[in-house]
Amino acid sequence: MIKTLIKSTRMTWASKNANMFLLALTYAYFSNTPIDNPLQILGGLVLVSVLWGALYTLNDLTDLDVDRRDRQKQNRAFIENLVEKEFILLFVGILTSAVFIVSFLAFPPAFTVIMFLMLINQLIYTLPPIRLKETGLAPFFSTATNSVLRLASGAVLLGNVFLVPLSVYLFMYLAGMGTYLMYKSHSKDASLVAIMGGGVLIYMLYSGDINLIQFVVAILPSFLAAVPLYLSLFTNKDTMFHLADILYHQVAMVFFIICIIVIIF
């Protein structure tokens, strides 16, 4: 049972958190902002990842009936191995409580507030009666909002949430929305959002809100992983999803962590 619960947290998906923390760190690096709290930054990354692990577990519980009918999700933890609902909720409660207790005691209040926003956003996205994931608003409140909050959580640990330019937050919002739409196979909407994101990216490069090194280090890996995800709209969906998962959640994860350690130490 413990192994199944741990699997449900999808810890390899912590690459999303590492990606956003790395992007925030590049702004500290290029602005010569001193990083006096490297252990707190690493600890913040761990806390955000544990929180999201708990939220993924809750998501799998609420989606159990739907996932059973989805051929692509037959390897989800609670489909492969049955775990009683009470144990799952207890597991989620313990992880979430531990994260917020540690955050409240040892981290800046702004960091705790942003994590609380992550929690609220995911609860209204996942749980009835609101359950935004089953409404037309889902693309606006899923990966899109979560990417912005992940980036903000890293920025506040560096002392200023606006260390990262607003255009970059907008770009990550659009990138997250586009990823969601590609995953859901909404090709027209995904293409439109991709064009909008490309326009914002050109503006960021032209205005100096992001430089080429930041683009290569913090954004290009996720771009490369998004290529098979986009191709899944037109070709073998299962194969492209699997390739995107390996590229972003495994290969890029190692790259992100190495870069984070190099910058903060």
PDB file of N, CA and C in Angstrom, residues 82-171:
ATOM      1  N   LEU A  82      -5.513  -1.410  -5.703  1.00  0.00           N
ATOM      2  CA  LEU A  82      -6.595  -0.785  -4.953  1.00  0.00           C
ATOM      3  C   LEU A  82      -6.128  -0.378  -3.560  1.00  0.00           C
ATOM      4  N   VAL A  83      -6.431   0.860  -3.184  1.00  0.00           N
ATOM      5  CA  VAL A  83      -6.148   1.363  -1.843  1.00  0.00           C
ATOM      6  C   VAL A  83      -7.430   2.001  -1.322  1.00  0.00           C
ATOM      7  N   GLU A  84      -7.762   1.721  -0.080  1.00  0.00           N
ATOM      8  CA  GLU A  84      -8.983   2.264   0.498  1.00  0.00           C
ATOM      9  C   GLU A  84      -8.957   3.798   0.508  1.00  0.00           C
ATOM     10  N   LYS A  85     -10.110   4.391   0.234  1.00  0.00           N
ATOM     11  CA  LYS A  85     -10.232   5.844   0.151  1.00  0.00           C
ATOM     12  C   LYS A  85      -9.769   6.522   1.434  1.00  0.00           C
ATOM     13  N   GLU A  86     -10.070   5.923   2.582  1.00  0.00           N
ATOM     14  CA  GLU A  86      -9.706   6.527   3.865  1.00  0.00           C
ATOM     15  C   GLU A  86      -8.190   6.656   4.008  1.00  0.00           C
ATOM     16  N   PHE A  87      -7.449   5.634   3.556  1.00  0.00           N
ATOM     17  CA  PHE A  87      -5.989   5.677   3.649  1.00  0.00           C
ATOM     18  C   PHE A  87      -5.413   6.731   2.703  1.00  0.00           C
ATOM     19  N   ILE A  88      -6.017   6.875   1.529  1.00  0.00           N
ATOM     20  CA  ILE A  88      -5.543   7.868   0.570  1.00  0.00           C
ATOM     21  C   ILE A  88      -5.731   9.272   1.138  1.00  0.00           C
ATOM     22  N   LEU A  89      -6.916   9.539   1.701  1.00  0.00           N
ATOM     23  CA  LEU A  89      -7.187  10.864   2.274  1.00  0.00           C
ATOM     24  C   LEU A  89      -6.287  11.142   3.472  1.00  0.00           C
ATOM     25  N   LEU A  90      -6.018  10.123   4.275  1.00  0.00           N
ATOM     26  CA  LEU A  90      -5.114  10.285   5.409  1.00  0.00           C
ATOM     27  C   LEU A  90      -3.708  10.634   4.918  1.00  0.00           C
ATOM     28  N   PHE A  91      -3.263   9.940   3.874  1.00  0.00           N
ATOM     29  CA  PHE A  91      -1.944  10.182   3.289  1.00  0.00           C
ATOM     30  C   PHE A  91      -1.840  11.614   2.771  1.00  0.00           C
ATOM     31  N   VAL A  92      -2.866  12.062   2.043  1.00  0.00           N
ATOM     32  CA  VAL A  92      -2.882  13.422   1.516  1.00  0.00           C
ATOM     33  C   VAL A  92      -2.886  14.444   2.654  1.00  0.00           C
ATOM     34  N   GLY A  93      -3.683  14.174   3.682  1.00  0.00           N
ATOM     35  CA  GLY A  93      -3.761  15.088   4.821  1.00  0.00           C
ATOM     36  C   GLY A  93      -2.450  15.219   5.560  1.00  0.00           C
ATOM     37  N   ILE A  94      -1.758  14.098   5.746  1.00  0.00           N
ATOM     38  CA  ILE A  94      -0.473  14.119   6.458  1.00  0.00           C
ATOM     39  C   ILE A  94       0.564  14.914   5.667  1.00  0.00           C
ATOM     40  N   LEU A  95       0.672  14.640   4.358  1.00  0.00           N
ATOM     41  CA  LEU A  95       1.655  15.351   3.539  1.00  0.00           C
ATOM     42  C   LEU A  95       1.368  16.844   3.499  1.00  0.00           C
ATOM     43  N   THR A  96       0.108  17.189   3.276  1.00  0.00           N
ATOM     44  CA  THR A  96      -0.259  18.604   3.162  1.00  0.00           C
ATOM     45  C   THR A  96      -0.035  19.344   4.475  1.00  0.00           C
ATOM     46  N   SER A  97      -0.432  18.738   5.580  1.00  0.00           N
ATOM     47  CA  SER A  97      -0.244  19.369   6.892  1.00  0.00           C
ATOM     48  C   SER A  97       1.229  19.560   7.199  1.00  0.00           C
ATOM     49  N   ALA A  98       2.039  18.547   6.919  1.00  0.00           N
ATOM     50  CA  ALA A  98       3.474  18.634   7.188  1.00  0.00           C
ATOM     51  C   ALA A  98       4.113  19.757   6.379  1.00  0.00           C
ATOM     52  N   VAL A  99       3.720  19.869   5.110  1.00  0.00           N
ATOM     53  CA  VAL A  99       4.275  20.912   4.245  1.00  0.00           C
ATOM     54  C   VAL A  99       3.962  22.295   4.797  1.00  0.00           C
ATOM     55  N   PHE A 100       2.717  22.545   5.193  1.00  0.00           N
ATOM     56  CA  PHE A 100       2.343  23.879   5.645  1.00  0.00           C
ATOM     57  C   PHE A 100       2.881  24.188   7.040  1.00  0.00           C
ATOM     58  N   ILE A 101       3.035  23.191   7.874  1.00  0.00           N
ATOM     59  CA  ILE A 101       3.637  23.426   9.191  1.00  0.00           C
ATOM     60  C   ILE A 101       5.095  23.856   9.036  1.00  0.00           C
ATOM     61  N   VAL A 102       5.847  23.129   8.198  1.00  0.00           N
ATOM     62  CA  VAL A 102       7.255  23.472   7.976  1.00  0.00           C
ATOM     63  C   VAL A 102       7.364  24.842   7.308  1.00  0.00           C
ATOM     64  N   SER A 103       6.503  25.092   6.317  1.00  0.00           N
ATOM     65  CA  SER A 103       6.543  26.366   5.617  1.00  0.00           C
ATOM     66  C   SER A 103       6.236  27.527   6.553  1.00  0.00           C
ATOM     67  N   PHE A 104       5.235  27.362   7.408  1.00  0.00           N
ATOM     68  CA  PHE A 104       4.851  28.423   8.342  1.00  0.00           C
ATOM     69  C   PHE A 104       5.960  28.724   9.346  1.00  0.00           C
ATOM     70  N   LEU A 105       6.667  27.691   9.770  1.00  0.00           N
ATOM     71  CA  LEU A 105       7.681  27.856  10.805  1.00  0.00           C
ATOM     72  C   LEU A 105       9.040  28.320  10.264  1.00  0.00           C
ATOM     73  N   ALA A 106       9.367  27.958   9.028  1.00  0.00           N
ATOM     74  CA  ALA A 106      10.739  28.166   8.563  1.00  0.00           C
ATOM     75  C   ALA A 106      10.880  28.957   7.272  1.00  0.00           C
ATOM     76  N   PHE A 107       9.780  29.386   6.672  1.00  0.00           N
ATOM     77  CA  PHE A 107       9.869  30.064   5.387  1.00  0.00           C
ATOM     78  C   PHE A 107       9.147  31.407   5.427  1.00  0.00           C
ATOM     79  N   PRO A 108       9.465  32.290   4.477  1.00  0.00           N
ATOM     80  CA  PRO A 108       8.795  33.603   4.442  1.00  0.00           C
ATOM     81  C   PRO A 108       7.285  33.456   4.286  1.00  0.00           C
ATOM     82  N   PRO A 109       6.509  34.349   4.891  1.00  0.00           N
ATOM     83  CA  PRO A 109       5.045  34.274   4.776  1.00  0.00           C
ATOM     84  C   PRO A 109       4.563  34.271   3.328  1.00  0.00           C
ATOM     85  N   ALA A 110       5.233  35.028   2.449  1.00  0.00           N
ATOM     86  CA  ALA A 110       4.812  35.099   1.051  1.00  0.00           C
ATOM     87  C   ALA A 110       4.903  33.732   0.379  1.00  0.00           C
ATOM     88  N   PHE A 111       5.902  32.957   0.744  1.00  0.00           N
ATOM     89  CA  PHE A 111       6.058  31.617   0.181  1.00  0.00           C
ATOM     90  C   PHE A 111       4.891  30.729   0.605  1.00  0.00           C
ATOM     91  N   THR A 112       4.516  30.812   1.873  1.00  0.00           N
ATOM     92  CA  THR A 112       3.390  30.026   2.379  1.00  0.00           C
ATOM     93  C   THR A 112       2.094  30.441   1.697  1.00  0.00           C
ATOM     94  N   VAL A 113       1.919  31.741   1.479  1.00  0.00           N
ATOM     95  CA  VAL A 113       0.707  32.235   0.810  1.00  0.00           C
ATOM     96  C   VAL A 113       0.610  31.675  -0.608  1.00  0.00           C
ATOM     97  N   ILE A 114       1.719  31.673  -1.324  1.00  0.00           N
ATOM     98  CA  ILE A 114       1.711  31.160  -2.700  1.00  0.00           C
ATOM     99  C   ILE A 114       1.412  29.666  -2.712  1.00  0.00           C
ATOM    100  N   MET A 115       1.956  28.935  -1.762  1.00  0.00           N
ATOM    101  CA  MET A 115       1.639  27.505  -1.700  1.00  0.00           C
ATOM    102  C   MET A 115       0.163  27.295  -1.364  1.00  0.00           C
ATOM    103  N   PHE A 116      -0.385  28.163  -0.525  1.00  0.00           N
ATOM    104  CA  PHE A 116      -1.815  28.072  -0.216  1.00  0.00           C
ATOM    105  C   PHE A 116      -2.653  28.320  -1.470  1.00  0.00           C
ATOM    106  N   LEU A 117      -2.207  29.255  -2.309  1.00  0.00           N
ATOM    107  CA  LEU A 117      -2.907  29.510  -3.570  1.00  0.00           C
ATOM    108  C   LEU A 117      -2.833  28.296  -4.492  1.00  0.00           C
ATOM    109  N   MET A 118      -1.690  27.614  -4.488  1.00  0.00           N
ATOM    110  CA  MET A 118      -1.577  26.362  -5.252  1.00  0.00           C
ATOM    111  C   MET A 118      -2.615  25.353  -4.777  1.00  0.00           C
ATOM    112  N   LEU A 119      -2.717  25.230  -3.469  1.00  0.00           N
ATOM    113  CA  LEU A 119      -3.667  24.280  -2.880  1.00  0.00           C
ATOM    114  C   LEU A 119      -5.099  24.633  -3.260  1.00  0.00           C
ATOM    115  N   ILE A 120      -5.488  25.890  -3.084  1.00  0.00           N
ATOM    116  CA  ILE A 120      -6.848  26.315  -3.384  1.00  0.00           C
ATOM    117  C   ILE A 120      -7.159  26.130  -4.867  1.00  0.00           C
ATOM    118  N   ASN A 121      -6.215  26.542  -5.726  1.00  0.00           N
ATOM    119  CA  ASN A 121      -6.429  26.410  -7.165  1.00  0.00           C
ATOM    120  C   ASN A 121      -6.669  24.956  -7.558  1.00  0.00           C
ATOM    121  N   GLN A 122      -5.879  24.057  -6.981  1.00  0.00           N
ATOM    122  CA  GLN A 122      -6.016  22.651  -7.343  1.00  0.00           C
ATOM    123  C   GLN A 122      -7.287  22.034  -6.760  1.00  0.00           C
ATOM    124  N   LEU A 123      -7.692  22.482  -5.582  1.00  0.00           N
ATOM    125  CA  LEU A 123      -8.912  21.948  -4.978  1.00  0.00           C
ATOM    126  C   LEU A 123     -10.146  22.331  -5.791  1.00  0.00           C
ATOM    127  N   ILE A 124     -10.230  23.597  -6.208  1.00  0.00           N
ATOM    128  CA  ILE A 124     -11.400  23.995  -6.983  1.00  0.00           C
ATOM    129  C   ILE A 124     -11.337  23.419  -8.402  1.00  0.00           C
ATOM    130  N   TYR A 125     -10.128  23.100  -8.845  1.00  0.00           N
ATOM    131  CA  TYR A 125      -9.978  22.476 -10.158  1.00  0.00           C
ATOM    132  C   TYR A 125     -10.390  21.004 -10.125  1.00  0.00           C
ATOM    133  N   THR A 126     -10.145  20.348  -8.984  1.00  0.00           N
ATOM    134  CA  THR A 126     -10.309  18.900  -8.891  1.00  0.00           C
ATOM    135  C   THR A 126     -11.613  18.463  -8.241  1.00  0.00           C
ATOM    136  N   LEU A 127     -12.009  19.141  -7.165  1.00  0.00           N
ATOM    137  CA  LEU A 127     -13.088  18.629  -6.333  1.00  0.00           C
ATOM    138  C   LEU A 127     -14.451  19.206  -6.693  1.00  0.00           C
ATOM    139  N   PRO A 128     -15.496  18.400  -6.571  1.00  0.00           N
ATOM    140  CA  PRO A 128     -16.858  18.931  -6.684  1.00  0.00           C
ATOM    141  C   PRO A 128     -17.163  19.773  -5.453  1.00  0.00           C
ATOM    142  N   PRO A 129     -18.113  20.698  -5.524  1.00  0.00           N
ATOM    143  CA  PRO A 129     -19.058  20.880  -6.637  1.00  0.00           C
ATOM    144  C   PRO A 129     -18.533  21.752  -7.776  1.00  0.00           C
ATOM    145  N   ILE A 130     -17.405  22.444  -7.572  1.00  0.00           N
ATOM    146  CA  ILE A 130     -16.913  23.338  -8.628  1.00  0.00           C
ATOM    147  C   ILE A 130     -16.242  22.532  -9.742  1.00  0.00           C
ATOM    148  N   ARG A 131     -15.195  21.783  -9.415  1.00  0.00           N
ATOM    149  CA  ARG A 131     -14.498  20.871 -10.338  1.00  0.00           C
ATOM    150  C   ARG A 131     -14.310  21.511 -11.720  1.00  0.00           C
ATOM    151  N   LEU A 132     -13.456  22.505 -11.761  1.00  0.00           N
ATOM    152  CA  LEU A 132     -13.236  23.262 -12.987  1.00  0.00           C
ATOM    153  C   LEU A 132     -12.707  22.409 -14.126  1.00  0.00           C
ATOM    154  N   LYS A 133     -12.086  21.281 -13.817  1.00  0.00           N
ATOM    155  CA  LYS A 133     -11.512  20.452 -14.871  1.00  0.00           C
ATOM    156  C   LYS A 133     -12.577  19.885 -15.802  1.00  0.00           C
ATOM    157  N   GLU A 134     -13.827  19.933 -15.400  1.00  0.00           N
ATOM    158  CA  GLU A 134     -14.912  19.442 -16.250  1.00  0.00           C
ATOM    159  C   GLU A 134     -15.701  20.589 -16.872  1.00  0.00           C
ATOM    160  N   THR A 135     -15.111  21.773 -16.855  1.00  0.00           N
ATOM    161  CA  THR A 135     -15.765  22.946 -17.442  1.00  0.00           C
ATOM    162  C   THR A 135     -14.870  23.537 -18.530  1.00  0.00           C
ATOM    163  N   GLY A 136     -15.408  24.497 -19.246  1.00  0.00           N
ATOM    164  CA  GLY A 136     -14.640  25.171 -20.289  1.00  0.00           C
ATOM    165  C   GLY A 136     -13.525  26.041 -19.743  1.00  0.00           C
ATOM    166  N   LEU A 137     -13.514  26.259 -18.423  1.00  0.00           N
ATOM    167  CA  LEU A 137     -12.466  27.077 -17.802  1.00  0.00           C
ATOM    168  C   LEU A 137     -11.212  26.277 -17.472  1.00  0.00           C
ATOM    169  N   ALA A 138     -11.235  24.980 -17.668  1.00  0.00           N
ATOM    170  CA  ALA A 138     -10.135  24.109 -17.276  1.00  0.00           C
ATOM    171  C   ALA A 138      -8.769  24.572 -17.808  1.00  0.00           C
ATOM    172  N   PRO A 139      -8.629  24.963 -19.081  1.00  0.00           N
ATOM    173  CA  PRO A 139      -7.308  25.368 -19.577  1.00  0.00           C
ATOM    174  C   PRO A 139      -6.717  26.568 -18.849  1.00  0.00           C
ATOM    175  N   PHE A 140      -7.583  27.404 -18.266  1.00  0.00           N
ATOM    176  CA  PHE A 140      -7.108  28.617 -17.600  1.00  0.00           C
ATOM    177  C   PHE A 140      -6.650  28.366 -16.165  1.00  0.00           C
ATOM    178  N   PHE A 141      -7.051  27.253 -15.579  1.00  0.00           N
ATOM    179  CA  PHE A 141      -6.773  27.020 -14.165  1.00  0.00           C
ATOM    180  C   PHE A 141      -5.939  25.773 -13.905  1.00  0.00           C
ATOM    181  N   SER A 142      -5.501  25.115 -14.943  1.00  0.00           N
ATOM    182  CA  SER A 142      -4.709  23.901 -14.747  1.00  0.00           C
ATOM    183  C   SER A 142      -3.231  24.237 -14.816  1.00  0.00           C
ATOM    184  N   THR A 143      -2.527  23.687 -15.795  1.00  0.00           N
ATOM    185  CA  THR A 143      -1.080  23.884 -15.916  1.00  0.00           C
ATOM    186  C   THR A 143      -0.718  25.358 -16.031  1.00  0.00           C
ATOM    187  N   ALA A 144      -1.582  26.148 -16.647  1.00  0.00           N
ATOM    188  CA  ALA A 144      -1.287  27.569 -16.853  1.00  0.00           C
ATOM    189  C   ALA A 144      -1.084  28.297 -15.521  1.00  0.00           C
ATOM    190  N   THR A 145      -2.103  28.278 -14.669  1.00  0.00           N
ATOM    191  CA  THR A 145      -2.020  28.950 -13.370  1.00  0.00           C
ATOM    192  C   THR A 145      -0.940  28.317 -12.500  1.00  0.00           C
ATOM    193  N   ASN A 146      -0.838  27.001 -12.549  1.00  0.00           N
ATOM    194  CA  ASN A 146       0.138  26.309 -11.712  1.00  0.00           C
ATOM    195  C   ASN A 146       1.566  26.677 -12.086  1.00  0.00           C
ATOM    196  N   SER A 147       1.839  26.881 -13.370  1.00  0.00           N
ATOM    197  CA  SER A 147       3.185  27.273 -13.794  1.00  0.00           C
ATOM    198  C   SER A 147       3.553  28.633 -13.216  1.00  0.00           C
ATOM    199  N   VAL A 148       2.611  29.566 -13.242  1.00  0.00           N
ATOM    200  CA  VAL A 148       2.858  30.900 -12.694  1.00  0.00           C
ATOM    201  C   VAL A 148       3.131  30.822 -11.192  1.00  0.00           C
ATOM    202  N   LEU A 149       2.335  30.039 -10.473  1.00  0.00           N
ATOM    203  CA  LEU A 149       2.510  29.930  -9.026  1.00  0.00           C
ATOM    204  C   LEU A 149       3.824  29.227  -8.672  1.00  0.00           C
ATOM    205  N   ARG A 150       4.205  28.236  -9.443  1.00  0.00           N
ATOM    206  CA  ARG A 150       5.496  27.577  -9.215  1.00  0.00           C
ATOM    207  C   ARG A 150       6.642  28.572  -9.400  1.00  0.00           C
ATOM    208  N   LEU A 151       6.575  29.356 -10.460  1.00  0.00           N
ATOM    209  CA  LEU A 151       7.608  30.352 -10.719  1.00  0.00           C
ATOM    210  C   LEU A 151       7.645  31.401  -9.613  1.00  0.00           C
ATOM    211  N   ALA A 152       6.470  31.847  -9.176  1.00  0.00           N
ATOM    212  CA  ALA A 152       6.398  32.853  -8.109  1.00  0.00           C
ATOM    213  C   ALA A 152       6.953  32.307  -6.797  1.00  0.00           C
ATOM    214  N   SER A 153       6.723  31.023  -6.520  1.00  0.00           N
ATOM    215  CA  SER A 153       7.224  30.446  -5.260  1.00  0.00           C
ATOM    216  C   SER A 153       8.745  30.446  -5.227  1.00  0.00           C
ATOM    217  N   GLY A 154       9.371  30.249  -6.376  1.00  0.00           N
ATOM    218  CA  GLY A 154      10.829  30.330  -6.425  1.00  0.00           C
ATOM    219  C   GLY A 154      11.316  31.762  -6.301  1.00  0.00           C
ATOM    220  N   ALA A 155      10.601  32.692  -6.944  1.00  0.00           N
ATOM    221  CA  ALA A 155      11.014  34.096  -6.930  1.00  0.00           C
ATOM    222  C   ALA A 155      10.944  34.702  -5.531  1.00  0.00           C
ATOM    223  N   VAL A 156       9.908  34.369  -4.754  1.00  0.00           N
ATOM    224  CA  VAL A 156       9.783  34.980  -3.422  1.00  0.00           C
ATOM    225  C   VAL A 156      10.899  34.511  -2.488  1.00  0.00           C
ATOM    226  N   LEU A 157      11.410  33.311  -2.720  1.00  0.00           N
ATOM    227  CA  LEU A 157      12.531  32.838  -1.904  1.00  0.00           C
ATOM    228  C   LEU A 157      13.819  33.582  -2.237  1.00  0.00           C
ATOM    229  N   LEU A 158      13.824  34.257  -3.379  1.00  0.00           N
ATOM    230  CA  LEU A 158      14.970  35.082  -3.766  1.00  0.00           C
ATOM    231  C   LEU A 158      14.774  36.537  -3.353  1.00  0.00           C
ATOM    232  N   GLY A 159      13.659  36.793  -2.661  1.00  0.00           N
ATOM    233  CA  GLY A 159      13.454  38.106  -2.070  1.00  0.00           C
ATOM    234  C   GLY A 159      12.462  39.006  -2.750  1.00  0.00           C
ATOM    235  N   ASN A 160      12.029  38.674  -3.984  1.00  0.00           N
ATOM    236  CA  ASN A 160      11.135  39.584  -4.691  1.00  0.00           C
ATOM    237  C   ASN A 160      10.414  38.820  -5.791  1.00  0.00           C
ATOM    238  N   VAL A 161       9.097  38.735  -5.675  1.00  0.00           N
ATOM    239  CA  VAL A 161       8.327  38.004  -6.674  1.00  0.00           C
ATOM    240  C   VAL A 161       8.437  38.653  -8.051  1.00  0.00           C
ATOM    241  N   PHE A 162       8.738  39.972  -8.082  1.00  0.00           N
ATOM    242  CA  PHE A 162       8.859  40.687  -9.357  1.00  0.00           C
ATOM    243  C   PHE A 162      10.305  40.726  -9.855  1.00  0.00           C
ATOM    244  N   LEU A 163      11.150  39.893  -9.247  1.00  0.00           N
ATOM    245  CA  LEU A 163      12.476  39.683  -9.819  1.00  0.00           C
ATOM    246  C   LEU A 163      12.325  39.119 -11.231  1.00  0.00           C
ATOM    247  N   VAL A 164      11.280  38.334 -11.425  1.00  0.00           N
ATOM    248  CA  VAL A 164      10.931  37.798 -12.742  1.00  0.00           C
ATOM    249  C   VAL A 164       9.974  38.780 -13.414  1.00  0.00           C
ATOM    250  N   PRO A 165      10.271  39.241 -14.627  1.00  0.00           N
ATOM    251  CA  PRO A 165       9.395  40.209 -15.315  1.00  0.00           C
ATOM    252  C   PRO A 165       7.990  39.659 -15.552  1.00  0.00           C
ATOM    253  N   LEU A 166       7.021  40.565 -15.597  1.00  0.00           N
ATOM    254  CA  LEU A 166       5.624  40.166 -15.807  1.00  0.00           C
ATOM    255  C   LEU A 166       5.433  39.452 -17.143  1.00  0.00           C
ATOM    256  N   SER A 167       6.206  39.845 -18.147  1.00  0.00           N
ATOM    257  CA  SER A 167       6.074  39.194 -19.455  1.00  0.00           C
ATOM    258  C   SER A 167       6.452  37.721 -19.384  1.00  0.00           C
ATOM    259  N   VAL A 168       7.374  37.394 -18.491  1.00  0.00           N
ATOM    260  CA  VAL A 168       7.787  35.996 -18.342  1.00  0.00           C
ATOM    261  C   VAL A 168       6.678  35.199 -17.667  1.00  0.00           C
ATOM    262  N   TYR A 169       6.029  35.808 -16.674  1.00  0.00           N
ATOM    263  CA  TYR A 169       4.876  35.134 -16.053  1.00  0.00           C
ATOM    264  C   TYR A 169       3.790  34.884 -17.102  1.00  0.00           C
ATOM    265  N   LEU A 170       3.548  35.887 -17.962  1.00  0.00           N
ATOM    266  CA  LEU A 170       2.543  35.722 -19.008  1.00  0.00           C
ATOM    267  C   LEU A 170       2.937  34.611 -19.971  1.00  0.00           C
ATOM    268  N   PHE A 171       4.209  34.585 -20.342  1.00  0.00           N
ATOM    269  CA  PHE A 171       4.672  33.542 -21.262  1.00  0.00           C
ATOM    270  C   PHE A 171       4.495  32.154 -20.653  1.00  0.00           C
TER     271      PHE A 171
END
